[in-house]
Coordinates of C-alpha atoms in Angstrom, one line a residue:
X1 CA 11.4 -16.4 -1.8
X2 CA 14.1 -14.8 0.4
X3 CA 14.5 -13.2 3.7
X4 CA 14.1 -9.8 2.4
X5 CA 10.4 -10.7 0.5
X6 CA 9.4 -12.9 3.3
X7 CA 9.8 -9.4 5.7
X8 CA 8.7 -7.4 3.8
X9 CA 5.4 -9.5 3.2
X10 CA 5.3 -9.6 6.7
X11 CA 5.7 -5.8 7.7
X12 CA 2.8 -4.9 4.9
X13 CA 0.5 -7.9 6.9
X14 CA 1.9 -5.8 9.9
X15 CA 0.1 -2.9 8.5
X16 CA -3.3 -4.5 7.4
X17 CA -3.6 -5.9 11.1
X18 CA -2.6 -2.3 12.8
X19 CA -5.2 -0.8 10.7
X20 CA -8.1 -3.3 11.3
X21 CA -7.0 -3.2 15.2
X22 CA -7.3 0.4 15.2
X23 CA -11.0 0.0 13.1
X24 CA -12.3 -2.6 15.0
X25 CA -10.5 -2.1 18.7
X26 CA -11.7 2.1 18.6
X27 CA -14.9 1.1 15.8
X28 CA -13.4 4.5 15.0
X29 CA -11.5 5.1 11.6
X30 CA -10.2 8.8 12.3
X31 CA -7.3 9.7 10.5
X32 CA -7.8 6.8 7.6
X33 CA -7.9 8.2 4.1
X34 CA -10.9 6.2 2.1
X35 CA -9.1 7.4 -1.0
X36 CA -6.1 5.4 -0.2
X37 CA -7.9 2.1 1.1
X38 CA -9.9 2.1 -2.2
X39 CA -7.1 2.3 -4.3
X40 CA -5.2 -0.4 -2.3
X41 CA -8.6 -2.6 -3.3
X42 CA -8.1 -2.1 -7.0
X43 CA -4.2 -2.7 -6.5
X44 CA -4.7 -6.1 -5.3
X45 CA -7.7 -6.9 -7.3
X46 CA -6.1 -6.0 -10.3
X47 CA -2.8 -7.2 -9.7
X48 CA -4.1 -10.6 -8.5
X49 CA -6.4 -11.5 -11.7
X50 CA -4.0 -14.6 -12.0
X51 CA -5.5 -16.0 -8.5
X52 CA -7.7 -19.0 -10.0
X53 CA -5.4 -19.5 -13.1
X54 CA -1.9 -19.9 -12.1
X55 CA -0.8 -21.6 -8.8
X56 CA 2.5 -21.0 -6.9
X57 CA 2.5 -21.7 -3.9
X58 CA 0.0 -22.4 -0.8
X59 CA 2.0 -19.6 1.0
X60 CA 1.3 -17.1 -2.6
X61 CA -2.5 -18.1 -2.7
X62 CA -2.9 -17.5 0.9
X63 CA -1.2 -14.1 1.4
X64 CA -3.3 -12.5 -2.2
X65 CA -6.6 -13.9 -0.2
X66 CA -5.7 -12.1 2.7
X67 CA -4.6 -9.0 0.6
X68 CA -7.7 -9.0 -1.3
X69 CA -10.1 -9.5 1.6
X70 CA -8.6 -7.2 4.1
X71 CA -8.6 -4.4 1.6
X72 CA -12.3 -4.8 0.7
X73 CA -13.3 -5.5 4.8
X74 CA -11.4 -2.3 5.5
X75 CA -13.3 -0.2 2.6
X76 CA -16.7 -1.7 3.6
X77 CA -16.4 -0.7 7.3
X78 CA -15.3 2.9 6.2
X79 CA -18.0 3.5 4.1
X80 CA -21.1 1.0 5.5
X81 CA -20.2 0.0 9.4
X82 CA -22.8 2.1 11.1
X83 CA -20.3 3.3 13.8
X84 CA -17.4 3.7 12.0
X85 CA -18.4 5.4 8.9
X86 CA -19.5 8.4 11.3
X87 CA -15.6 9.0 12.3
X88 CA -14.4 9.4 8.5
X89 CA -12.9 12.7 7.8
X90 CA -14.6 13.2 4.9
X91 CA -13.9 17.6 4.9
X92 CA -10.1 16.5 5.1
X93 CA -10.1 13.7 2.9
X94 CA -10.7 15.6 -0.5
X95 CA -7.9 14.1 -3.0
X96 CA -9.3 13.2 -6.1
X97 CA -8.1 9.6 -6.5
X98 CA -9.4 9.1 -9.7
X99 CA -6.7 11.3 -11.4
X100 CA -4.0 8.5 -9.9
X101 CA -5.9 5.4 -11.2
X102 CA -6.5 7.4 -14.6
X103 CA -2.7 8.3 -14.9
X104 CA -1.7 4.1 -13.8
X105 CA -4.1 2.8 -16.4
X106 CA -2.5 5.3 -19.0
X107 CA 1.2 4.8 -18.1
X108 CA 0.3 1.0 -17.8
X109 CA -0.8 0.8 -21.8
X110 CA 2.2 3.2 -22.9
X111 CA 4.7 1.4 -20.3
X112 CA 4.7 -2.8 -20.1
X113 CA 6.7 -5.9 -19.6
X114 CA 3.9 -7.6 -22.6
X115 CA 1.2 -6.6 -24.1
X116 CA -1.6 -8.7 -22.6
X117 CA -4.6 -8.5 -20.7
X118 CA -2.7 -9.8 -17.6
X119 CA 0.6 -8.1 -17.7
X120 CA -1.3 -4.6 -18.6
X121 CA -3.2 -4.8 -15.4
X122 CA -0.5 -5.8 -13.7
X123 CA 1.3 -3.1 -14.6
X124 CA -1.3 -1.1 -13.7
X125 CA -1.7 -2.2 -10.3
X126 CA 2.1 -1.9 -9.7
X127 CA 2.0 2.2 -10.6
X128 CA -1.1 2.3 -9.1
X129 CA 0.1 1.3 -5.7
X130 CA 3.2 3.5 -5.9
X131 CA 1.2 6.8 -5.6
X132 CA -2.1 5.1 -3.5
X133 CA 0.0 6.5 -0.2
X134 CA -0.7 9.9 -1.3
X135 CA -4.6 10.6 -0.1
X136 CA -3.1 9.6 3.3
X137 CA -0.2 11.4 3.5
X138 CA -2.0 14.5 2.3
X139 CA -5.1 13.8 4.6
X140 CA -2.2 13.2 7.8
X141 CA -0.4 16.8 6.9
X142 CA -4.2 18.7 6.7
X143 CA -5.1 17.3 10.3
X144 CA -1.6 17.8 12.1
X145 CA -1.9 15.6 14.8
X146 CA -1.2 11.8 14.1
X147 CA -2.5 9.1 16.6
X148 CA -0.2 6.1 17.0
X149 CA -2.1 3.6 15.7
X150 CA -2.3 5.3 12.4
X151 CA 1.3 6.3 12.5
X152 CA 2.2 2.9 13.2
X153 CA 0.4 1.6 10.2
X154 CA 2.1 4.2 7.7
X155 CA 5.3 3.1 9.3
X156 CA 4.6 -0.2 9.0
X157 CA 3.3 0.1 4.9
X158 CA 6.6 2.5 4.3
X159 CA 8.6 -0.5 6.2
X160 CA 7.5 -2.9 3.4
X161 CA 8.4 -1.0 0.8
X162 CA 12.3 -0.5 2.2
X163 CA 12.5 -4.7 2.4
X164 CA 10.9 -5.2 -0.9
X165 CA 13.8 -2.8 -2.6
X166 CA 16.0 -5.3 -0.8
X167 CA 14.6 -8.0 -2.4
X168 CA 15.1 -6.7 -5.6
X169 CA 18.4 -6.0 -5.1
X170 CA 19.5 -9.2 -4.1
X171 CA 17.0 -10.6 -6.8
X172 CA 19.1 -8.9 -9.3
X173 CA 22.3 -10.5 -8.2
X174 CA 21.3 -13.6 -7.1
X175 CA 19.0 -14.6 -10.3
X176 CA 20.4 -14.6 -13.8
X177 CA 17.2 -13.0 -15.4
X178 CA 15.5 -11.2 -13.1
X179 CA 13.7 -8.2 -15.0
X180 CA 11.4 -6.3 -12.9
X181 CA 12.2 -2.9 -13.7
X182 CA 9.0 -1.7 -13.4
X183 CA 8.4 -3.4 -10.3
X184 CA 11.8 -1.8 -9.0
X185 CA 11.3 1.9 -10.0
X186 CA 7.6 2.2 -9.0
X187 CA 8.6 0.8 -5.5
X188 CA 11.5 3.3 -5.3
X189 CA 8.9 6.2 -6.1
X190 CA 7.1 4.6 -3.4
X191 CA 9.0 4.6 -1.0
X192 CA 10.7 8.2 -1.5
X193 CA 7.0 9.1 -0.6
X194 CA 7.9 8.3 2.7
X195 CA 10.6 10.0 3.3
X196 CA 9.0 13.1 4.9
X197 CA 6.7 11.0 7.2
X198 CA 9.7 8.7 8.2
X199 CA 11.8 11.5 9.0
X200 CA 8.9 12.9 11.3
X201 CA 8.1 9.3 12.7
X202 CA 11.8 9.0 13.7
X203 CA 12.0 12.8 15.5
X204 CA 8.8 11.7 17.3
X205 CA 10.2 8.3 18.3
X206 CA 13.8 9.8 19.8
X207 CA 12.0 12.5 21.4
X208 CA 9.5 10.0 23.0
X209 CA 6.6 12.7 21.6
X210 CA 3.5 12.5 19.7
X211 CA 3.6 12.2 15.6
X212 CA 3.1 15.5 14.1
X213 CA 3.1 16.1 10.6
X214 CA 3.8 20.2 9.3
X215 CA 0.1 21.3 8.0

């Protein structure tokens, strides 16, 4: 643990809680791509299979709980709350996910740390959630306008991604074997993502004007 992991763990919580404020505050889920939350529920389901087998930390076991459960409340109100599910743009929200979590899988059996059960779907998960963004950034440039909530929530997920390349870095020089390479370029993948939407989130902010993404 180190002050770059420990903020970064903290921005992506940041995000979860902005999201379920703007579900459960508005019972509206406007702007959210289902894609991408679904995704994020295989990426921590898959990626914490090691949750009742091998114990860190109180802090570790905590935060994949909260991971894990969040993701799944989150899918479960877009898809089954009876007043939120009616505010799902479903027209706009047409990526075919499936292609990404095909592609992980594939990439995870051809490209691993070991070749086990575990590590595989770890992998997975880890090239998985490098391209999960991409239903909601492609959903946010088909609709235009960006409400703050939702902006604040892709900021706040892009955010984590910046601290956790910090981490690796000083990981790298602080540890003698630290080997997370495909940790390190899957999350800077991720994070170029984001350029486009930081750069808009940024014009937005100086200018003191509503988030607004080129169609």
């Amino acid at each position: 643990m180190n002050i770059f992991r420990f903020a970064g763990d903290m921005t992506h919580l940041m995000s979860i809680l902005v999201l379920l404020l703007k579900i459960y505050a508005t019972k509206s889920c406007s702007g959210i791509s289902l894609k991408t939350q679904e995704l994020y529920a295989l990426v921590f389901l898959m990626r914490y299979l090691d949750l009742f087998t091998d114990f860190i930390s109180v802090y570790n076991t905590v935060m994949k709980l909260v991971f894990i459960g969040s993701s799944l409340a989150i899918v479960w109100c877009m898809r089954m709350h009876p007043v939120v599910r009616r505010s799902y743009n479903k027209d706009l929200d047409t990526f075919r996910h499936y292609f990404l979590a095909l592609a992980a899988f594939v990439l995870a059996l051809l490209v691993h740390e070991k070749f086990t059960f575990q590590e595989i779907f770890w992998a997975f998960s880890i090239y998985l959630e490098a391209v999960a963004i991409f239903p909601q950034l492609v959903l946010l440039q088909r609709s235009g306008n960006v409400d703050n909530l939702t902006g604040q929530y892709v900021f706040f997920l892009g955010a984590y991604r910046v601290f956790y390349i910090l981490n690796w870095i000083y990981r790298y020089f602080a540890e003698q074997h630290f080997s997370r390479g495909i940790a390190c370029v899957s999350g800077l993948v991720q994070t170029a993502l984001y350029a486009d939407f930081f750069y808009y989130y940024f014009i937005s902010w100086k200018n003191n004007a509503k988030l607004q993404l080129p169609a």
